[in-house]
XYZ file of C-alpha atoms in Angstrom:
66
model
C 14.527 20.154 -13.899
C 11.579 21.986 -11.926
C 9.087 20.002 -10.751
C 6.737 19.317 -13.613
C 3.174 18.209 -11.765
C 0.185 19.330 -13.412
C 1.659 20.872 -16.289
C 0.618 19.664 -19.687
C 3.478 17.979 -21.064
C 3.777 15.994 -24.722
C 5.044 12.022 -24.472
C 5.605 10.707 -28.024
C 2.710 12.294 -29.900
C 0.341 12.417 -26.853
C -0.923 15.016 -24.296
C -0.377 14.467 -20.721
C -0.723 15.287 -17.441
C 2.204 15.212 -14.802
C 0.695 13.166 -12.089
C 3.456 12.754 -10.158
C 6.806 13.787 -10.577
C 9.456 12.234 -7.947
C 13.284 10.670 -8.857
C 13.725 12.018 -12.135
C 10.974 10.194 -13.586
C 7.298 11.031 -13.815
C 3.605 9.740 -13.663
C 1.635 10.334 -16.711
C -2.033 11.338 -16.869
C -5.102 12.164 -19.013
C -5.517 15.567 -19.151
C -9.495 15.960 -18.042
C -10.305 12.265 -16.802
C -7.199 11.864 -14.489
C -6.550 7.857 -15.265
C -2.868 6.977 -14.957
C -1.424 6.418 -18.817
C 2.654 5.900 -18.107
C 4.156 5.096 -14.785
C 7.925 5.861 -13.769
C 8.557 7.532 -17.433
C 12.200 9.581 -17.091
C 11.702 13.190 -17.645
C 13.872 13.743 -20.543
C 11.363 11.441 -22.637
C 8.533 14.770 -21.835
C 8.208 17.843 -23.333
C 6.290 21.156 -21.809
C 3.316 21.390 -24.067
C 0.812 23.534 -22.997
C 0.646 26.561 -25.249
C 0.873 23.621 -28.447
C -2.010 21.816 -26.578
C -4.228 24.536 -25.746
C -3.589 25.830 -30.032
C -4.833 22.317 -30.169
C -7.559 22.031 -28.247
C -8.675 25.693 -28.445
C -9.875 24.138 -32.062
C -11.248 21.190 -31.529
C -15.489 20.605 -31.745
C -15.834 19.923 -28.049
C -14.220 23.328 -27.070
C -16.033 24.946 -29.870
C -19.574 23.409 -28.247
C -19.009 24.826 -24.855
């Protein structure tokens, strides 16, 4: 798999960031604060997500404040 850090990625029902991606496993991040969620998380278990998180977020109140 390409190397996946920084892009948005979905882990269970979650939005991520790829902190780290080394091994076949990966580091798991909020996306706008940074703090570490998962550590050492294999890279099967993550899905690309970015177009289904921006659909998301492109919605939400905070976005629709800025």
């Amino acid at each position: 798999m390409k190397n996946l850090k920084g892009s948005i990625v979905k882990f269970g029902s979650e939005f991520v960031r790829v902190s780290s991606h080394r091994a076949g496993k990966v580091n798991l991040a909020g996306i706008f604060n940074g703090r570490i969620y998962y550590k050492a998380i294999p890279e099967d278990q993550v899905v690309e997500a970015y177009d289904e998180w921006y659909a998301h977020w492109s919605k939400s109140e905070t976005y629709m404040c800025m």
